[in-house]
Short mmCIF file of C-alpha atoms in Angstrom, two decimals:
data_model
loop_
_atom_site.label_atom_id
_atom_site.label_comp_id
_atom_site.label_asym_id
_atom_site.label_seq_id
_atom_site.Cartn_x
_atom_site.Cartn_y
_atom_site.Cartn_z
CA MET L 1 -185.54 -7.09 17.83
CA ASP L 2 -187.65 -7.09 20.93
CA PHE L 3 -186.49 -7.17 24.55
CA ALA L 4 -188.39 -7.75 27.72
CA ALA L 5 -186.64 -7.11 31.06
CA ILE L 6 -187.90 -8.64 34.23
CA THR L 7 -186.84 -6.27 37.02
CA ILE L 8 -188.02 -4.73 40.30
CA PHE L 9 -186.44 -1.49 39.15
CA PRO L 10 -187.92 -0.79 35.70
CA GLU L 11 -187.05 2.90 35.97
CA MET L 12 -183.35 2.06 35.61
CA PHE L 13 -183.85 1.16 31.96
CA ALA L 14 -184.56 4.79 31.03
CA ALA L 15 -180.68 4.98 30.75
CA ILE L 16 -180.83 3.04 27.54
CA SER L 17 -184.33 3.70 26.29
CA GLN L 18 -183.89 7.53 26.35
CA PHE L 19 -180.20 8.17 25.73
CA GLY L 20 -177.52 7.41 23.18
CA VAL L 21 -177.35 4.87 20.34
CA SER L 22 -179.68 2.50 22.04
CA ALA L 23 -182.36 5.19 22.21
CA ARG L 24 -181.90 5.76 18.54
CA ALA L 25 -182.55 2.00 17.92
CA PHE L 26 -185.82 2.20 19.87
CA ASN L 27 -186.89 5.49 18.28
CA LEU L 28 -186.24 4.05 14.79
CA GLY L 29 -188.32 1.02 15.56
CA LYS L 30 -185.27 -1.25 15.22
CA ALA L 31 -185.84 -2.64 18.68
CA SER L 32 -188.46 -2.49 21.44
CA LEU L 33 -188.13 -2.70 25.18
CA HIS L 34 -190.72 -3.88 27.67
CA THR L 35 -190.18 -3.94 31.42
CA ILE L 36 -192.11 -6.21 33.71
CA ASN L 37 -192.04 -5.96 37.50
CA PRO L 38 -192.45 -9.29 39.27
CA ARG L 39 -193.95 -7.42 42.19
CA GLN L 40 -197.26 -7.26 40.27
CA PHE L 41 -197.50 -11.06 40.58
CA ALA L 42 -196.82 -11.12 44.29
CA THR L 43 -199.51 -12.80 46.38
CA ASN L 44 -199.62 -10.45 49.44
CA HIS L 45 -200.35 -6.85 50.27
CA TYR L 46 -196.67 -6.03 50.57
CA GLN L 47 -195.84 -7.38 47.08
CA THR L 48 -193.17 -9.63 48.53
CA ILE L 49 -191.02 -11.29 45.89
CA ASP L 50 -188.14 -12.60 48.12
CA ASP L 51 -187.80 -14.84 51.18
CA ARG L 52 -185.18 -16.32 53.45
CA PRO L 53 -182.98 -19.08 51.98
CA PHE L 54 -183.51 -22.63 53.14
CA GLY L 55 -180.61 -23.88 55.15
CA GLY L 56 -179.91 -20.46 56.56
CA GLY L 57 -177.37 -17.95 55.56
CA PRO L 58 -177.33 -14.17 54.81
CA GLY L 59 -179.47 -12.31 52.41
CA MET L 60 -182.78 -13.12 50.69
CA VAL L 61 -183.64 -15.18 47.59
CA MET L 62 -186.10 -14.13 44.89
CA MET L 63 -189.14 -16.45 44.87
CA TYR L 64 -190.11 -18.89 42.19
CA GLU L 65 -193.74 -18.04 41.50
CA PRO L 66 -193.61 -14.27 40.92
CA LEU L 67 -190.65 -14.71 38.53
CA GLN L 68 -192.38 -17.58 36.75
CA LYS L 69 -195.51 -15.52 36.15
CA ALA L 70 -193.37 -12.60 34.99
CA ILE L 71 -191.63 -14.80 32.40
CA PHE L 72 -195.01 -16.03 31.16
CA ALA L 73 -196.26 -12.40 30.97
CA ALA L 74 -193.19 -11.43 28.99
CA LYS L 75 -193.60 -14.29 26.49
CA LYS L 76 -197.30 -13.29 26.02
CA ARG L 77 -196.35 -9.60 25.48
CA LEU L 78 -193.63 -10.38 23.02
CA ASN L 79 -195.81 -12.90 21.20
CA LYS L 80 -192.85 -14.52 19.52
CA PRO L 81 -190.18 -17.11 20.36
CA ALA L 82 -187.84 -15.66 22.90
CA LYS L 83 -184.87 -17.02 24.86
CA VAL L 84 -184.84 -16.34 28.59
CA ILE L 85 -181.44 -14.98 29.72
CA TYR L 86 -180.50 -14.77 33.41
CA LEU L 87 -177.80 -12.24 34.12
CA SER L 88 -175.55 -13.90 36.60
CA PRO L 89 -171.85 -13.96 37.59
CA GLN L 90 -172.10 -17.71 37.28
CA GLY L 91 -173.05 -17.56 33.56
CA LYS L 92 -170.88 -17.83 30.43
CA PRO L 93 -168.84 -14.68 29.77
CA LEU L 94 -170.36 -12.29 27.34
CA THR L 95 -168.13 -11.91 24.23
CA GLN L 96 -168.54 -9.99 21.03
CA LYS L 97 -169.00 -13.37 19.33
CA ARG L 98 -171.90 -14.13 21.60
CA VAL L 99 -173.30 -10.65 21.17
CA LYS L 100 -173.38 -11.21 17.33
CA GLU L 101 -175.27 -14.52 17.90
CA PHE L 102 -177.78 -12.80 20.23
CA ALA L 103 -178.30 -10.13 17.59
CA CYS L 104 -179.72 -12.81 15.26
CA GLU L 105 -182.48 -13.69 17.82
CA ASP L 106 -186.02 -12.27 17.30
CA ALA L 107 -186.44 -11.59 21.02
CA LEU L 108 -184.81 -11.96 24.41
CA ILE L 109 -186.24 -12.01 27.87
CA LEU L 110 -183.69 -10.67 30.37
CA LEU L 111 -184.14 -11.83 33.94
CA CYS L 112 -182.57 -9.41 36.39
CA GLY L 113 -181.85 -10.99 39.76
CA ARG L 114 -181.39 -9.21 43.08
CA TYR L 115 -180.33 -10.02 46.60
CA GLU L 116 -178.58 -13.48 46.89
CA GLY L 117 -180.05 -14.60 43.60
CA ILE L 118 -183.16 -16.47 42.49
CA ASP L 119 -184.65 -19.87 43.32
CA GLU L 120 -182.51 -22.42 41.54
CA ARG L 121 -185.66 -24.28 40.43
CA LEU L 122 -186.70 -21.37 38.24
CA ILE L 123 -183.27 -21.50 36.55
CA GLU L 124 -183.60 -25.17 35.93
CA ARG L 125 -187.09 -24.93 34.47
CA HIS L 126 -187.43 -21.61 32.70
CA VAL L 127 -183.95 -20.14 31.95
CA ASP L 128 -182.35 -20.94 28.59
CA GLU L 129 -178.92 -19.44 29.30
CA GLU L 130 -177.02 -17.71 32.08
CA VAL L 131 -174.76 -14.80 30.99
CA SER L 132 -172.08 -12.99 32.91
CA VAL L 133 -170.63 -9.59 32.03
CA GLY L 134 -167.48 -10.11 34.10
CA ASP L 135 -165.91 -11.89 37.06
CA TYR L 136 -167.22 -9.48 39.63
CA VAL L 137 -170.53 -9.11 41.59
CA LEU L 138 -173.01 -6.32 41.09
CA SER L 139 -176.11 -5.49 43.25
CA GLY L 140 -178.44 -6.74 40.53
CA GLY L 141 -178.90 -7.83 36.95
CA GLU L 142 -180.12 -4.53 35.62
CA LEU L 143 -176.73 -3.02 34.60
CA PRO L 144 -175.70 -6.32 32.90
CA ALA L 145 -179.00 -6.49 31.12
CA MET L 146 -178.59 -2.92 29.78
CA THR L 147 -175.01 -3.78 28.78
CA LEU L 148 -176.33 -6.71 26.78
CA ILE L 149 -179.10 -4.73 25.19
CA ASP L 150 -176.71 -1.86 24.16
CA SER L 151 -174.15 -4.27 22.75
CA ILE L 152 -176.79 -5.91 20.60
CA VAL L 153 -178.82 -3.03 19.26
CA ARG L 154 -175.68 -1.21 17.93
CA LEU L 155 -175.26 -4.17 15.61
CA LEU L 156 -178.75 -3.88 14.12
CA PRO L 157 -178.77 -2.41 10.55
CA GLY L 158 -179.49 1.28 10.41
CA VAL L 159 -178.82 2.02 14.07
CA LEU L 160 -175.35 3.42 13.78
CA ASN L 161 -174.81 6.42 11.42
CA ASP L 162 -172.01 4.42 9.78
CA GLN L 163 -172.38 0.66 9.91
CA ASN L 164 -168.58 0.31 9.51
CA SER L 165 -168.24 1.68 13.02
CA ALA L 166 -169.42 -1.64 14.44
CA VAL L 167 -167.18 -3.68 12.11
CA GLU L 168 -164.14 -1.72 13.27
CA ASP L 169 -164.88 -1.99 16.97
CA SER L 170 -162.77 -3.85 19.45
CA PHE L 171 -163.36 -7.64 19.46
CA TYR L 172 -165.36 -7.67 16.23
CA ASP L 173 -162.50 -9.47 14.45
CA GLY L 174 -161.04 -10.91 17.64
CA LEU L 175 -158.61 -7.93 18.06
CA LEU L 176 -158.61 -4.84 20.20
CA ASP L 177 -159.27 -1.57 18.28
CA CYS L 178 -156.43 0.59 16.98
CA PRO L 179 -155.78 4.12 18.44
CA HIS L 180 -157.76 6.97 16.95
CA TYR L 181 -156.85 10.67 16.62
CA THR L 182 -158.64 13.85 15.55
CA ARG L 183 -157.84 17.56 15.00
CA PRO L 184 -155.58 19.33 15.62
CA ALA L 185 -152.81 17.33 13.86
CA THR L 186 -150.20 19.02 16.05
CA HIS L 187 -150.50 19.93 19.72
CA ILE L 188 -147.86 21.69 21.86
CA GLU L 189 -148.47 19.32 24.74
CA ALA L 190 -149.91 16.19 23.24
CA GLY L 191 -147.54 15.95 20.22
CA ASP L 192 -148.27 15.01 16.62
CA VAL L 193 -150.68 12.63 15.02
CA PRO L 194 -148.92 9.64 13.22
CA VAL L 195 -147.88 10.83 9.78
CA VAL L 196 -149.39 7.86 7.98
CA LEU L 197 -152.90 9.07 9.05
CA LEU L 198 -152.41 12.33 7.22
CA SER L 199 -150.98 10.81 4.07
CA GLY L 200 -154.26 10.09 2.31
CA ASP L 201 -152.93 6.68 1.32
CA HIS L 202 -155.80 4.47 2.44
CA GLN L 203 -153.99 1.19 1.78
CA ASN L 204 -151.07 2.23 4.08
CA ILE L 205 -153.60 3.61 6.61
CA GLN L 206 -155.43 0.25 6.69
CA GLN L 207 -152.14 -1.61 7.06
CA TRP L 208 -151.06 0.70 9.93
CA ARG L 209 -154.34 0.27 11.73
CA HIS L 210 -154.29 -3.47 11.37
CA GLN L 211 -150.80 -3.64 12.77
CA GLU L 212 -151.70 -1.35 15.68
CA LYS L 213 -154.65 -3.62 16.43
CA LEU L 214 -152.25 -6.56 16.53
CA LYS L 215 -149.75 -4.71 18.64
CA ARG L 216 -152.39 -3.52 21.19
CA THR L 217 -153.93 -7.02 21.44
CA PHE L 218 -150.46 -8.69 21.86
CA LEU L 219 -149.38 -6.25 24.52
CA ARG L 220 -152.61 -5.93 26.47
CA ARG L 221 -154.58 -9.11 25.82
CA LYS L 222 -152.08 -11.73 24.56
CA GLU L 223 -154.58 -14.49 25.18
CA LEU L 224 -156.82 -13.16 22.50
CA ILE L 225 -154.06 -13.48 19.89
CA GLU L 226 -153.56 -17.15 20.74
CA CYS L 227 -157.25 -17.84 19.65
CA LEU L 228 -156.93 -16.33 16.23
CA CYS L 229 -155.93 -17.73 12.85
CA LEU L 230 -153.35 -15.23 11.75
CA SER L 231 -151.79 -14.89 8.33
CA ASN L 232 -148.06 -15.50 7.92
CA GLU L 233 -147.49 -11.78 7.67
CA ASP L 234 -149.28 -11.22 10.95
CA LYS L 235 -147.30 -13.96 12.60
CA GLN L 236 -144.10 -12.37 11.55
CA TYR L 237 -145.21 -9.01 12.87
CA ILE L 238 -146.16 -10.62 16.27
CA ALA L 239 -142.79 -12.32 16.37
CA GLN L 240 -141.07 -8.96 15.83
CA LEU L 241 -143.15 -7.51 18.67
CA ALA L 242 -142.22 -10.43 20.94
CA GLN L 243 -138.54 -9.87 20.14
CA GLN L 244 -138.85 -6.10 20.85
CA LYS L 245 -140.57 -6.85 24.13
CA LYS L 246 -137.81 -9.20 25.21
CA GLN L 247 -135.18 -6.63 24.29
CA GLN L 248 -137.05 -3.98 26.25
CA ILE L 249 -137.16 -6.31 29.30
CA VAL L 250 -133.39 -6.89 29.03
CA ILE L 251 -132.74 -3.09 28.86
CA GLU L 252 -135.02 -2.37 31.84
CA ASN L 253 -133.36 -5.15 33.83
CA ALA L 254 -129.99 -3.80 33.11
CA GLN L 255 -131.05 -0.25 34.01
CA LEU L 256 -132.51 -1.59 37.30
CA GLY L 257 -129.22 -3.37 38.02
CA GLU L 258 -127.27 -0.13 37.49
CA LYS L 259 -129.45 1.74 39.90
CA LYS L 260 -128.93 -0.89 42.59
CA ASN L 261 -125.15 -0.79 42.12
CA GLU L 262 -125.18 2.96 42.44
CA LYS L 263 -126.88 2.61 45.82
#
């Protein structure tokens, strides 16, 4: 899979091109990354790519023409069909489901905005999709673009040492991941590893892990559970968790009431 990042800070992308799993993807030839600086398409000596917004207001807006030419240059360099993705807090939230869909593309052009954003006319005419990595604002689109690249390349065959690692990640099946443990099995401060993980019974281990995933998702991200098609067994387990949670709340409220009475 091929990526082209349009950015005024191409040096930032060394973080994924030279380190970690994403670097392995590039080194193995599973993916390629090109960076294109829109300043090279500026029309003045100062390489200006931004200007004041019409209508007034704070900040600057990235100009249409340098970005348009950068997109054309990216498409020419990739020489294959490529979606143009603008990393923006106004875009659709990035989910694991969307990551898997992106991983099926041949190429992506990632447009990294800065300042107050980019000229809306460029979005209307040249951007295929806006993507957000969260409901917060960053100084630019470079970190979200790297987040997107890293989330995609780890799904490409042969990138991870064990491809099952991706399958068992959080969100892959709609659930958060289960807890993980390693040696030593017993620690004087941390305690013991769950016995089931030391049993060697892989069926019981898988069942325990699945239930832990259900439990974590129910307790931490209940809204994710509501979007899944669960088996009857899973529904019964969730109902037990819900009952236990209610009982815990009753106990905590009773303890709080006792403390107030003591005062």
